XYZ file of C-alpha atoms in Angstrom:
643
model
C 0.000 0.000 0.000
C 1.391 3.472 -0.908
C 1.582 5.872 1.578
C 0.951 9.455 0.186
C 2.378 12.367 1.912
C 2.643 16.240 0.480
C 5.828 16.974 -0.621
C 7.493 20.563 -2.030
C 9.124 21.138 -5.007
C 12.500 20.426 -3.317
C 11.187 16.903 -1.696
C 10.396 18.341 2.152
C 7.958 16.644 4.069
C 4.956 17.782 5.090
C 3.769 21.687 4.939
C 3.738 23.439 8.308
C 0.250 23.332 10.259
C -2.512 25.017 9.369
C -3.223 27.881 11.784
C -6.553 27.398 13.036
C -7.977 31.047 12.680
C -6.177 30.915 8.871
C -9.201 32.529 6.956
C -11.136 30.422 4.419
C -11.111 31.594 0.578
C -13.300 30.442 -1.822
C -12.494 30.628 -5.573
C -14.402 30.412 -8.848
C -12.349 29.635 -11.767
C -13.230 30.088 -15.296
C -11.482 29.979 -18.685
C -12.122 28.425 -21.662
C -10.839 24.904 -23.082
C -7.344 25.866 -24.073
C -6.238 29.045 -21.440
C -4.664 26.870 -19.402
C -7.115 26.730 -16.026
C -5.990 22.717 -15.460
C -2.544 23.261 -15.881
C -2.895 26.997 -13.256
C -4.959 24.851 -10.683
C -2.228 22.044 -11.552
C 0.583 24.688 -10.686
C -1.260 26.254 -7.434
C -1.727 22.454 -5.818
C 1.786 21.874 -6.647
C 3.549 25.029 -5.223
C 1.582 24.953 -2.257
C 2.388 21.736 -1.421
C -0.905 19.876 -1.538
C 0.412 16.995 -3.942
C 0.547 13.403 -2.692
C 3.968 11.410 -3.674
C 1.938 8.988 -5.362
C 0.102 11.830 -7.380
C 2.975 13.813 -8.156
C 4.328 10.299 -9.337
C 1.807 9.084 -11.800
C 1.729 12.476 -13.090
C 5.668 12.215 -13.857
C 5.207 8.964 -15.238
C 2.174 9.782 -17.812
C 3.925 12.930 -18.767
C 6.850 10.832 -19.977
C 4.671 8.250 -21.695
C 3.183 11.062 -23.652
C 6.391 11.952 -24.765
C 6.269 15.587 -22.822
C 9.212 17.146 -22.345
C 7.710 18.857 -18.839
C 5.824 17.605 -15.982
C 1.913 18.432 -17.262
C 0.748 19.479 -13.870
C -2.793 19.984 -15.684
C -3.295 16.019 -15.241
C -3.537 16.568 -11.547
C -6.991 17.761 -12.313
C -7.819 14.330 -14.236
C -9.226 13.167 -11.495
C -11.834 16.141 -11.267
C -12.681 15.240 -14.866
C -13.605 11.875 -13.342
C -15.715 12.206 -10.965
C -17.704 14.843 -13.377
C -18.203 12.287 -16.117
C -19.427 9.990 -13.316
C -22.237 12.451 -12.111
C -20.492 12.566 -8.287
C -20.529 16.366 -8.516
C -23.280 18.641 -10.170
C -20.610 19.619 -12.904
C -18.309 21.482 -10.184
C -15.633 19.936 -9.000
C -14.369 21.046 -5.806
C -10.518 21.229 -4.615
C -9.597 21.663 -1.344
C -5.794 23.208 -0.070
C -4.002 25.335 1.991
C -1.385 27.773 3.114
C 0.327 28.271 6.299
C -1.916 31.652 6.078
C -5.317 30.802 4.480
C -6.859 27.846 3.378
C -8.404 27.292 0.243
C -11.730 25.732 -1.616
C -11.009 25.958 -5.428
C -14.654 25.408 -7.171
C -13.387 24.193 -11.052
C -16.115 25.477 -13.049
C -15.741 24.696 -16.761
C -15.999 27.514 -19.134
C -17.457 26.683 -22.491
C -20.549 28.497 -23.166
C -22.938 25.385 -22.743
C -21.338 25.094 -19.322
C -22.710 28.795 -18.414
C -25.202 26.857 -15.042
C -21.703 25.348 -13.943
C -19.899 28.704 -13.567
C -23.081 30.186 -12.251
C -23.105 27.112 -9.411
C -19.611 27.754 -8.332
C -19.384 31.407 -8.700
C -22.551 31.642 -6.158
C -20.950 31.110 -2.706
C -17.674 32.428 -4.087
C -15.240 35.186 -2.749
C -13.262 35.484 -5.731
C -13.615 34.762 -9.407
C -10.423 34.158 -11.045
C -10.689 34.380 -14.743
C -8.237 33.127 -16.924
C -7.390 34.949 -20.765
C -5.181 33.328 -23.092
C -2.520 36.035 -24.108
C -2.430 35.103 -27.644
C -6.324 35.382 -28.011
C -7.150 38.526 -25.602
C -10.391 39.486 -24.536
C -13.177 36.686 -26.237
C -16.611 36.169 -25.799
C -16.080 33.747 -23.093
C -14.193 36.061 -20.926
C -17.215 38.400 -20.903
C -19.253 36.089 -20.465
C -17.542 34.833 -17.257
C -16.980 38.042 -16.395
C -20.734 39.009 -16.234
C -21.639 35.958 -14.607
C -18.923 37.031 -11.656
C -21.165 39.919 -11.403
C -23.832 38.894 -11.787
C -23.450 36.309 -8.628
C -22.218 39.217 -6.432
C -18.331 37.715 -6.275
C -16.753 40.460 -4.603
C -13.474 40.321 -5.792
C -12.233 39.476 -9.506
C -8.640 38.331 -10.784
C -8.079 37.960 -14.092
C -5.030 35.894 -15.122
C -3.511 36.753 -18.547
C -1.905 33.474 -19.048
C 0.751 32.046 -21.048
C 2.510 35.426 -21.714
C 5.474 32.548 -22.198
C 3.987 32.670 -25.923
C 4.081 36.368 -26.452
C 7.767 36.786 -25.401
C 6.361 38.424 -22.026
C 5.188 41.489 -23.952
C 3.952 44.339 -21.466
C 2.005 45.604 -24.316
C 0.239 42.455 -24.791
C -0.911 42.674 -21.171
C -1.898 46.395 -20.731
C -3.678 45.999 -24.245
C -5.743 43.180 -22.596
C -6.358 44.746 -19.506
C -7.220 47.836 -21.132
C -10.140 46.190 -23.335
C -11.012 44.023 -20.267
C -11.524 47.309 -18.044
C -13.745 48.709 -21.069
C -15.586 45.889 -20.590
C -15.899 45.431 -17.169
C -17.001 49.185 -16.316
C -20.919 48.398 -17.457
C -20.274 45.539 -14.643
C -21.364 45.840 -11.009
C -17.268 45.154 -10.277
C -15.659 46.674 -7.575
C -12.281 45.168 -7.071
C -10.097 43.565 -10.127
C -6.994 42.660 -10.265
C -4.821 41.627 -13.198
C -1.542 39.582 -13.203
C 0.427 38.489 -16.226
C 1.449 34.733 -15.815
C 2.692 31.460 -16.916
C 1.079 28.814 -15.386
C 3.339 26.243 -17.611
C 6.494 27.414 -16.010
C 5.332 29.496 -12.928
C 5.974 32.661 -13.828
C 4.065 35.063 -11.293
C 1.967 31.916 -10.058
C 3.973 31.411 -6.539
C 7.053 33.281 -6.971
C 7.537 36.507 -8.830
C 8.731 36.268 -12.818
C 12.072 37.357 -13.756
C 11.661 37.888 -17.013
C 8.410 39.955 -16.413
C 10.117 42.793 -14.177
C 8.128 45.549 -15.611
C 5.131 43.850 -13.564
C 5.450 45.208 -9.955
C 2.322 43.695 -8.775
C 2.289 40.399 -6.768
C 2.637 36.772 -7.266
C -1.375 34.804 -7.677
C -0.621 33.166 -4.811
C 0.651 36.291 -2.331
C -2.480 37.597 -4.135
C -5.076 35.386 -2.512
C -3.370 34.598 0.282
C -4.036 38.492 1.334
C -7.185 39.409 -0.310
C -8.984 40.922 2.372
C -12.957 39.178 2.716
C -13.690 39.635 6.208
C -15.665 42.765 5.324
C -17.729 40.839 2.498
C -19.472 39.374 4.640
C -23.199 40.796 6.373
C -23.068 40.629 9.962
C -25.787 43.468 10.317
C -29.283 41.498 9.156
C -29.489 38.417 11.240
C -31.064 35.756 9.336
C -30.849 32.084 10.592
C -33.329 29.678 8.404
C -34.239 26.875 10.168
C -32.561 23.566 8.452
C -34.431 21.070 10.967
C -36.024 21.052 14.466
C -34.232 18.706 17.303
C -37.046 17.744 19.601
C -36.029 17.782 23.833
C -35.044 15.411 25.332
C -34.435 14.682 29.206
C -31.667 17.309 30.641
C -31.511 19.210 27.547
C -32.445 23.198 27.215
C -35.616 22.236 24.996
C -36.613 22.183 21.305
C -33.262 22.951 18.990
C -33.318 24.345 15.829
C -30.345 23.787 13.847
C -29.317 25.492 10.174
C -26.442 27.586 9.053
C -26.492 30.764 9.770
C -26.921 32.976 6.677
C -26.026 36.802 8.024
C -25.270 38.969 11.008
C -23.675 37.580 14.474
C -26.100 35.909 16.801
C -25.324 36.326 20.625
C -26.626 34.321 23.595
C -29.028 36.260 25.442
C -30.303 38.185 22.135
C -33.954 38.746 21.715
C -35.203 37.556 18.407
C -38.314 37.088 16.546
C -39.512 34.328 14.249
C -40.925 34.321 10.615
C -43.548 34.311 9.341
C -45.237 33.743 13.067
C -43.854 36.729 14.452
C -43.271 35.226 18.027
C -40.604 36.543 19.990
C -38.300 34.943 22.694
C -34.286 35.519 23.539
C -31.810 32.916 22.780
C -30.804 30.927 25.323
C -27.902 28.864 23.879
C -25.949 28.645 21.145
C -24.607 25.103 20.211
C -21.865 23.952 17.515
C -20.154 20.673 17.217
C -17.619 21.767 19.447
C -19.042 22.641 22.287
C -21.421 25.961 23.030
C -20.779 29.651 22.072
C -21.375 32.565 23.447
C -22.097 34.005 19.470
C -21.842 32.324 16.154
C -21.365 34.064 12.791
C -21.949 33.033 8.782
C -21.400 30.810 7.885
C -21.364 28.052 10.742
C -23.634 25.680 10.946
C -25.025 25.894 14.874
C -27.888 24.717 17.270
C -30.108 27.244 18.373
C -32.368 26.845 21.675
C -34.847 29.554 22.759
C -35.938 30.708 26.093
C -40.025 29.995 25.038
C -41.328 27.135 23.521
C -42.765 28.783 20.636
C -44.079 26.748 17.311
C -40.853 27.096 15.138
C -40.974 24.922 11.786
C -38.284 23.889 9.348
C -38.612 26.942 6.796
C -39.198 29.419 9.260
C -36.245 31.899 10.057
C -34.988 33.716 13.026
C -33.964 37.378 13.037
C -33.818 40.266 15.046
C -37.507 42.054 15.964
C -36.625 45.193 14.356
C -34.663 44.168 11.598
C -36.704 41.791 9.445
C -36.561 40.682 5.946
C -39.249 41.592 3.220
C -42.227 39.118 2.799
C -43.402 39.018 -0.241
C -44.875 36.700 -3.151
C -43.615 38.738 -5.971
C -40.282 38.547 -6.599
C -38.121 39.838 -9.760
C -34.936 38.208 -10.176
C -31.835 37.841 -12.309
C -31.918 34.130 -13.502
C -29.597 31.498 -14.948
C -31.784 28.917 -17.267
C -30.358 25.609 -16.530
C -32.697 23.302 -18.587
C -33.291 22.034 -22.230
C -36.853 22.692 -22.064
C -37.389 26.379 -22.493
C -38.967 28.587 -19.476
C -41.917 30.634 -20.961
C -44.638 33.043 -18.835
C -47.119 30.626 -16.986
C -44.295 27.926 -16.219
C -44.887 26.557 -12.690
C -42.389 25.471 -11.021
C -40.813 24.494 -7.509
C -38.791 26.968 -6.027
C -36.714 26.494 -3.160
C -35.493 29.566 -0.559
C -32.879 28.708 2.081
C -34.966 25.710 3.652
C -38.100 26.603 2.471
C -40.258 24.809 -0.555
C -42.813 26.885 -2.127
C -44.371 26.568 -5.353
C -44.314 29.383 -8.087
C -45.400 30.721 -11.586
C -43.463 32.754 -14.175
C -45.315 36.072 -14.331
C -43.119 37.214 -16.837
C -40.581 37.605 -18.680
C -39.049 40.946 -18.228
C -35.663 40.585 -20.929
C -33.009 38.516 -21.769
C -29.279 39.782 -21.554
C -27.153 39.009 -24.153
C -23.928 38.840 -22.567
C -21.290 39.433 -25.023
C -22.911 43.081 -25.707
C -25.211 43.192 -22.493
C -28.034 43.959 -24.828
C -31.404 43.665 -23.216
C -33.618 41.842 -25.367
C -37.151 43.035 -23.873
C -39.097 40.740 -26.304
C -37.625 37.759 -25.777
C -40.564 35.294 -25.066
C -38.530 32.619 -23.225
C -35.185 32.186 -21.512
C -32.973 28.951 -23.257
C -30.539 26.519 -22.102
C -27.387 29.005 -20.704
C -29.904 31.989 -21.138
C -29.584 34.546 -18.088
C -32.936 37.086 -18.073
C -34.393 38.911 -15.826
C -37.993 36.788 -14.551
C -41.187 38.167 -12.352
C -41.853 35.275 -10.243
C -45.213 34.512 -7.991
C -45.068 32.425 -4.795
C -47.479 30.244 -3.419
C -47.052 31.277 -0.314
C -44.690 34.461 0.593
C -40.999 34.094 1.265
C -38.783 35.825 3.503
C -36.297 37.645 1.211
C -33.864 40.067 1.125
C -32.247 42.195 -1.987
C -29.076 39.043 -3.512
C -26.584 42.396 -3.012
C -27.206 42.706 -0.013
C -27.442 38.878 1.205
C -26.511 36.443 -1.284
C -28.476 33.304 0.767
C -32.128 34.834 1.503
C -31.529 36.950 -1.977
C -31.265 34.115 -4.131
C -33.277 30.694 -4.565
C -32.953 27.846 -6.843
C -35.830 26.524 -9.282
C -36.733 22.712 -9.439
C -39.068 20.945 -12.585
C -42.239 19.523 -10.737
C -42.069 16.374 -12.689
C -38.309 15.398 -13.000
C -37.109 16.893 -9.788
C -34.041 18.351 -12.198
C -32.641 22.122 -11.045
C -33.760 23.920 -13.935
C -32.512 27.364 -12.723
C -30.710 29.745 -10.228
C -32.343 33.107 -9.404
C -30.470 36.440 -7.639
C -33.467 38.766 -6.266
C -32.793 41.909 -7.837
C -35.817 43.792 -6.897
C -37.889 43.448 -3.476
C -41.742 44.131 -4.040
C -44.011 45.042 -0.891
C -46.874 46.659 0.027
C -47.680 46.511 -3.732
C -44.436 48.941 -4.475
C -40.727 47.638 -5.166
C -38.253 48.946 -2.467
C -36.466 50.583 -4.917
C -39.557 53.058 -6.102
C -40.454 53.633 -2.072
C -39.741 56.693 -1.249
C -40.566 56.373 2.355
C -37.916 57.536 4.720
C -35.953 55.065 6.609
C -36.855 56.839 10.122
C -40.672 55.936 9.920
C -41.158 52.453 10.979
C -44.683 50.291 11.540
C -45.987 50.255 15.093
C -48.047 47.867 16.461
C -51.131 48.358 18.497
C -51.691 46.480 21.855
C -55.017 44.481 20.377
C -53.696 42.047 17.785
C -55.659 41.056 15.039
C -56.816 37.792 16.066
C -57.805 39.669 19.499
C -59.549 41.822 17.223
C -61.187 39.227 15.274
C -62.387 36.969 17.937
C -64.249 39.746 19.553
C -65.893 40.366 15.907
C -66.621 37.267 15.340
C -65.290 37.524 11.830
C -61.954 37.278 9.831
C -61.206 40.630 7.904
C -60.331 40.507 3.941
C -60.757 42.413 0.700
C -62.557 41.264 -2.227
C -61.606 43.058 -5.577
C -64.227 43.417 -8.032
C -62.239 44.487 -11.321
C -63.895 44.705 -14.885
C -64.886 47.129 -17.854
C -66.019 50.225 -16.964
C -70.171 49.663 -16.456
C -69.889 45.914 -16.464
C -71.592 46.150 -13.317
C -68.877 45.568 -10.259
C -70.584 48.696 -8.161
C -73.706 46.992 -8.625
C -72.288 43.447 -6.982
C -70.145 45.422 -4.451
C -73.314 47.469 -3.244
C -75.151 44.498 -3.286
C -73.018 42.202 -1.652
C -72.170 45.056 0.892
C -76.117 45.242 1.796
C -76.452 41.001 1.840
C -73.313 40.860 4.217
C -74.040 43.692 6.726
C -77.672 42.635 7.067
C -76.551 39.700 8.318
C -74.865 41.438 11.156
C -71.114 41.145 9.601
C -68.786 44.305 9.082
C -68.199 45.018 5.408
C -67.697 48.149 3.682
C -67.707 49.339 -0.384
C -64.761 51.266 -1.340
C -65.890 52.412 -5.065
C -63.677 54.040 -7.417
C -65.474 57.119 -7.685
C -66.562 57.728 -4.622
C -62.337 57.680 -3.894
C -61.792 59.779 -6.546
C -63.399 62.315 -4.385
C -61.238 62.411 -2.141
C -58.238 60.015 -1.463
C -57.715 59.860 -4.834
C -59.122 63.062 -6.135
C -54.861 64.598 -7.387
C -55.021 61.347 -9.549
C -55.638 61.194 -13.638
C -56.083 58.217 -15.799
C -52.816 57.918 -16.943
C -50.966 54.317 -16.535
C -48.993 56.249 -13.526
C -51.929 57.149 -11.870
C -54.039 54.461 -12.382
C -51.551 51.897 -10.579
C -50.969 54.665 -7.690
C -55.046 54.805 -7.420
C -55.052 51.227 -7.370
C -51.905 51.411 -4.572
C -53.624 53.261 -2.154
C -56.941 51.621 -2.657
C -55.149 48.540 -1.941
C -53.719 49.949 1.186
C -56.936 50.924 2.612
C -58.604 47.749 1.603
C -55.573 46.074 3.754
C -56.178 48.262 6.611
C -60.132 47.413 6.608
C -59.314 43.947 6.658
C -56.749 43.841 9.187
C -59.069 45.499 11.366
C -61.946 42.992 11.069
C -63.502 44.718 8.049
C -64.271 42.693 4.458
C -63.803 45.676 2.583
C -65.360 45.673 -1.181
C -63.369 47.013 -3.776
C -64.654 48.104 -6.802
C -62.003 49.329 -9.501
C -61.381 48.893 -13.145
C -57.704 48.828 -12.432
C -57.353 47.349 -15.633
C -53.906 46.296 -15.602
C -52.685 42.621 -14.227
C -49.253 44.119 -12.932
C -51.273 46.435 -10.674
C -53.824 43.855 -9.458
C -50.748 41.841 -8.696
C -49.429 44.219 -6.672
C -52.265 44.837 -4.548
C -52.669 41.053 -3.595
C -49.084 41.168 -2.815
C -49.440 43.391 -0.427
C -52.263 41.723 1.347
C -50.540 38.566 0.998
C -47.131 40.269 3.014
C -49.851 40.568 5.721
C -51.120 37.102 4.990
C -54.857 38.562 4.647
C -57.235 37.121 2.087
C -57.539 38.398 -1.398
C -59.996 37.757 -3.366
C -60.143 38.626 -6.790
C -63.408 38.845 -8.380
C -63.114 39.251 -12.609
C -66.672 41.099 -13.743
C -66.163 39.561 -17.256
C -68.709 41.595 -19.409
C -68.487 42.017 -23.208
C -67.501 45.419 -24.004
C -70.669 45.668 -26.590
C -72.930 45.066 -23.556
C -70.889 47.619 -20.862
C -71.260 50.325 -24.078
C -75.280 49.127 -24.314
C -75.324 50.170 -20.778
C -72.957 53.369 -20.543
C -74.570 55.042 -17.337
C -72.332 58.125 -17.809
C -72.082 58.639 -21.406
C -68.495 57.490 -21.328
C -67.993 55.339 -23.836
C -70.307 57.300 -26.666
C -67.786 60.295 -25.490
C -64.879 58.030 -26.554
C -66.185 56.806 -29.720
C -66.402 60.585 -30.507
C -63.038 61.131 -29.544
C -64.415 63.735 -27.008
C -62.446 62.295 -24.117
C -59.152 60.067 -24.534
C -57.598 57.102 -22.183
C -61.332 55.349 -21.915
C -60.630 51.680 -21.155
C -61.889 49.061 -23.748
C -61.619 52.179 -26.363
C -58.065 53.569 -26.702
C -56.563 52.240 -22.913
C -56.068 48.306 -22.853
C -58.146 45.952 -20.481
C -55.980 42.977 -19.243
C -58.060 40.288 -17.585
C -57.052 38.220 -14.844
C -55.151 35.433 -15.196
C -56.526 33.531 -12.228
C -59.303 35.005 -10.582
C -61.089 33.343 -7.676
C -64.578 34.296 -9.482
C -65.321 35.486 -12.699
C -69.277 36.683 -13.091
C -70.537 36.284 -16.827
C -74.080 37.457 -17.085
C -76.764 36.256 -14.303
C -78.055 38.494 -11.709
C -76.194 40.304 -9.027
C -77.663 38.222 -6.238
C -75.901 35.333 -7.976
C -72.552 37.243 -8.085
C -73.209 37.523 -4.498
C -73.612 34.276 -4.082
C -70.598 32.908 -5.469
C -68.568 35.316 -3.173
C -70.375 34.717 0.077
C -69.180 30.954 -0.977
C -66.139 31.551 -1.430
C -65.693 33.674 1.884
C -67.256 30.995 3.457
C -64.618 28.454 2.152
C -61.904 30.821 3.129
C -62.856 30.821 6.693
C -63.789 34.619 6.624
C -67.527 33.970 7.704
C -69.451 31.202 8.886
C-alpha cells in the first residue's frame, strides 16, 4: 500500500500546520478549453504543497509516456474530470488546499458556453472569481461572459489571469492591451475590485514566486495575491437571518426544542432577543450550540444549534432574526436568472422553487428581458429564456418568502428553481428587486426613520371579539360591467346579516383620497396602490372591505394582492367579465359614446387596454347580481372569513 504524503518542489515533508484562525477563501475559476485553467490549478496544488507522492508520481510517469518534455501538472486535475463524467458532482468539481496563512476551496467550473449553469453554481458562494485569458487570443466572448456571470453572482473580488505570456515573449504591451479592453468591458459591470496579473502557469511565472523575465510587472505573485485578499468585510453581519434547516425535539436534561441550520447573516449572541418568521413570536436565545461545544455568538457561515428561552411553534422553513430588523415578505419577486434546462422557461411555467430551507411553489409572471452577454443587450421581447440563457424573470409564490435584496445577502436573496415532474434544477435566481406593500423597495420613497408600530389588540384579538376574519374582495372589470352593482349588493347582503363590510368604489375615492389622480398608466396603478392599502387596513381590522375598480392592468392587481398577501390577509379577486358591446349598451355616464367621438381620450376598452385576470377566484358572466353575491359569500365561506 502506498503511503501518500505532500511533498514541495524540493522533496520536504509535510507543509507546516494550518493555523486554526487561517481565513477560508473560496475561488471560482473560469477559462475556456485551451487558457490553461488545469494546468494553473495544476501549478497552485503543486507550489503549495498539496500533492501526494503517489500523485505527483503518476503524473511524472504519464507525462513521460506522452512523450512531454515537462511535468503536465494539468493532469492533476484528471481526477476532477472523473468524478464529473461519473455524475459525483453537479458539474463542479471542488478542490480543497491550503497555506500556512489561508486555506483554500477551489470550485473548477468549466468555461465553455454550454457550461454557463456550472460557472453560475460555483461562482454563487464564491469570494473570488479568477478568470483566466489566453494572451495570444485577448479578450473573447467567453471572458465576458464569465466576467458578467462574476457579477452577476455578487463575487466580490475578480482576478483575471492573462496566461501564457510565455507565448508572447512576455510582452507588457500584450498585457496592458488586454487589460485595457477588459476594463472597457468590465465598467458596465457591477465590479468593484479587479486585479490583473500576467502569468505562466506552464512554467510558474508570477503563479507562486515573482517572474524574472516579467520585471516591468510590480504587482504580486497569484498566490501572495489570494493569500491576502482581504474578505472579512464581504461578509453581512448586520441582518441576522438564521433559516431553520431542521427542528431537534427535547429530550431529558436538555435546554428544549433545537433548531439547527447555518447561519446565513449577522452575528447571533446568547441572550439576544429575536423574533420568528412568518409567526412573528418573539423569545431571547438561550444557547448557542456547535459541534464543538457551546458559544457565546456564532457568525456566517457556521452551521449551529439554536435553543430559545419559550417554547414557541418554530418549523423547518421558518427563520430567526432580530424584531426590528426583518426581511421583506413578499410573493412577488423579480430576479436575475440562470436557465439551466433544455426545455425552455416561458410566462405561466410553474415550477418548484426552493429559498434557504423553504419549498414553495411558483409561476413565471413574466418575462421581463433577456441579456445578451457578449454586448449586455437587453432583449425586452424575448418570449422565453434557453438553455445558458440569463434574463431577468417576475416570479409569484405560493405562499410568501422571507427575502432580502441578492446584493445585499446572497443566501435569503437568491433561490434555486426545481421541474415539478423530473425533480431536475432547472434554474438559479439572484433577487434583484424586493416588491411590498404593492411597491418595489427601490420606487419607495418612504424615509428610513418611519417604521410600523403595532397596536396592543392584535388582530386575532380583534377578530375573535368580531366574530369575523377581515379581507378584501376586488371586483375588477370594464367600466359599467356592473362591479358597483355586486359590491353594493353584496355590501347590503353581508351587513344585514350582522357582519362588518364596507364598499370602497372608485369614484366615490376619486373624491377624495384619490381626487390629485388622472387616468394615466402612472396614476391608475398609484389609485389602485392606495386603494389597496386601505382595503388592507379594513381587513386587518376585522372589516371585508369591497373594492370596486377597473384597475385594468394585471401588474397592478398583482401588486395589490401582494401586499395583502405580506400581511397574509385574504384576497380575493373577483373578474366582472362583461363584453364590451354590452358595458357600451349600458354606458350610465355617457363614457364610452364620449370616446367613440373622440371627445375624451384614455377610456378603457376604447383607446386604454383591459388585461383580464389570469386567475381570478370568481369570474361573473351574465346572471343576476344576487348570484354574483352568491358565489362570493361561498367563497368567503370556504376561506374561513364567515361562517
Amino acid at each position: 500500500m502506498t503511503t501518500s504524503k505532500p511533498i514541495d518542489t524540493n522533496g520536504h515533508p509535510e507543509p507546516p500546520a494550518i493555523e486554526r484562525r487561517a481565513s477560508t477563501l473560496r475561488i471560482a475559476t473560469a477559462g475556456s478549453v485551451d487558457d490553461g485553467k488545469s494546468t494553473l490549478i495544476g501549478r497552485l496544488l503543486f507550489d503549495s504543497k498539496q500533492v501526494f507522492a503517489d500523485q505527483l508520481e503518476h503524473v511524472e510517469e504519464t507525462s513521460r509516456r506522452r512523450g512531454d518534455e515537462y511535468v503536465d501538472l494539468a493532469l492533476l486535475t484528471d481526477g476532477l474530470r472523473a468524478e464529473r463524467e461519473q455524475g459525483i458532482t453537479i458539474d463542479v468539481a471542488y478542490r480543497y488546499f491550503a497555506t500556512p496563512r489561508r486555506r483554500f476551496i477551489l470550485a473548477d467550473t468549466p468555461g465553455h458556453v454550454r457550461y454557463t449553469r456550472n460557472m453560475v453554481t460555483g461562482a454563487s458562494t464564491a469570494d473570488l472569481a479568477l478568470i483566466l485569458i489566453d494572451a495570444r487570443k485577448g479578450v473573447s466572448e467567453q471572458t465576458k461572459r464569465h466576467a458578467f456571470v462574476a457579477s452577476l453572482v455578487g463575487v466580490p473580488h475578480l482576478t483575471v489571469c492573462v496566461n501564457k505570456m510565455d507565448l508572447v515573449d512576455f510582452s507588457e504591451d500584450v498585457f496592458e492591451n488586454i487589460r485595457e479592453e477588459f476594463e472597457d468591458f468590465a465598467a458596465r459591470l457591477e465590479l468593484t475590485d479587479v486585479e490583473f496579473i500576467p502569468i505562466s502557469a506552464l512554467d510558474g511565472d508570477n503563479v507562486v514566486e515573482r517572474s524574472q523575465r516579467m520585471k516591468w510587472y510590480d504587482g504580486a505573485p497569484l498566490l501572495y495575491h489570494l493569500e491576502h485578499v482581504h474578505v472579512a468585510s464581504d461578509r453581512n453581519l448586520v441582518d441576522v437571518r438564521f433559516p431553520v434547516q431542521w427542528v431537534i425535539r427535547p429530550t431529558e436534561g436538555d435546554g428544549g426544542r433545537g433548531y439547527a441550520g447555518q447561519i446565513a447573516a449577522g452575528i447571533l449572541r446568547k441572550g439576544d432577543d429575536v423574533l420568528v418568521v412568518p409567526s412573528g413570536d418573539t423569545s431571547r436565545i438561550a444557547s448557542i450550540e456547535s459541534p464543538t461545544g457551546d458559544l457565546d455568538e456564532a457568525v456566517p457561515p457556521m452551521s449551529v444549534v439554536v435553543r430559545l428561552q419559550d417554547e414557541l411553534d418554530v418549523s423547518r422553513g421558518d427563520m430567526l432574526c432580530r424584531p426590528g430588523n426583518r426581511p421583506h415578505r413578499s410573493r412577488q419577486l423579480e430576479a436575475m436568472v440562470c436557465w439551466m434546462s433544455d426545455e425552455p422557461v416561458t410566462v405561466g411555467k410553474r415550477l418548484m422553487l426552493k429559498h434557504t430551507t423553504r419549498w414553495v411553489t411558483a409561476t413565471v409572471d413574466d418575462i421581463r428581458y433577456r441579456v445578451d452577454v457578449e454586448t449586455l443587450h437587453r432583449d425586452t421581447k424575448a418570449t422565453s429564456l434557453q438553455l445558458n440563457d440569463i434574463g431577468r424573470l417576475k416570479i409569484r409564490t405560493s405562499s410568501p418568502l422571507a427575502v432580502d435584496d441578492y446584493r445585499r445577502n446572497r443566501t435569503t436573496g437568491s433561490f434555486i428553481l426545481v421541474d415539478e415532474a423530473t425533480n431536475d434544477t432547472v434554474g438559479a435566481g439572484m433577487i434583484t428587486e424586493l416588491i411590498t406593500n404593492g411597491t418595489s423597495t427601490e420606487q419607495s420613497d418612504r424615509s428610513p426613520n418611519v417604521t410600523w408600530h403595532e397596536g396592543g389588540l392584535t388582530r386575532e384579538e380583534r377578530w375573535r371579539t368580531l366574530g369575523q376574519k377581515g379581507a378584501t374582495v376586488w371586483l375588477t372589470g370594464l367600466p359599467a360591467s356592473g362591479k358597483s352593482t355586486i359590491a353594493s349588493a353584496l355590501e347590503q347582503h353581508l351587513v344585514s346579516r350582522g357582519r362588518l363590510a364596507y364598499r370602497l368604489d372608485g369614484d366615490n375615492l376619486r373624491h377624495g383620497l384619490n381626487g390629485n389622480l388622472g387616468f394615466s398608466a402612472e396614476d391608475r396603478a398609484e389609485n389602485v396602490r392606495r386603494t389597496a392599502h386601505v382595503a388592507r387596513l379594513f381587513a386587518d381590522a376585522g372589516t371585508i372591505a369591497i373594492a370596486s375598480l377597473v384597475s385594468p392592468y394585471v401588474s397592478d392587481r398583482s401588486a395589490a394582492r401582494a401586499s395583502h398577501d405580506e400581511l397574509e390577509l385574504d384576497f380575493v379577486e373577483v373578474f366582472v367579465d362583461t363584453p364590451l358591446e354590452e358595458c357600451e349598451r349600458r354606458d350610465p355616464k355617457g363614457l364610452y359614446a364620449k370616446a367613440r367621438r373622440g371627445e375624451i381620450s384614455g377610456m378603457t376598452g376604447i383607446d386604454d387596454p383591459y388585461e383580464p385576470p389570469e386567475a381570478p377566484e370568481i369570474v361573473v358572466r351574465g346572471g343576476s347580481a344576487e348570484e354574483a353575491v352568491e358565489a362570493i359569500v361561498t367563497r368567503l365561506q370556504e376561506l374561513g372569513i364567515i361562517e
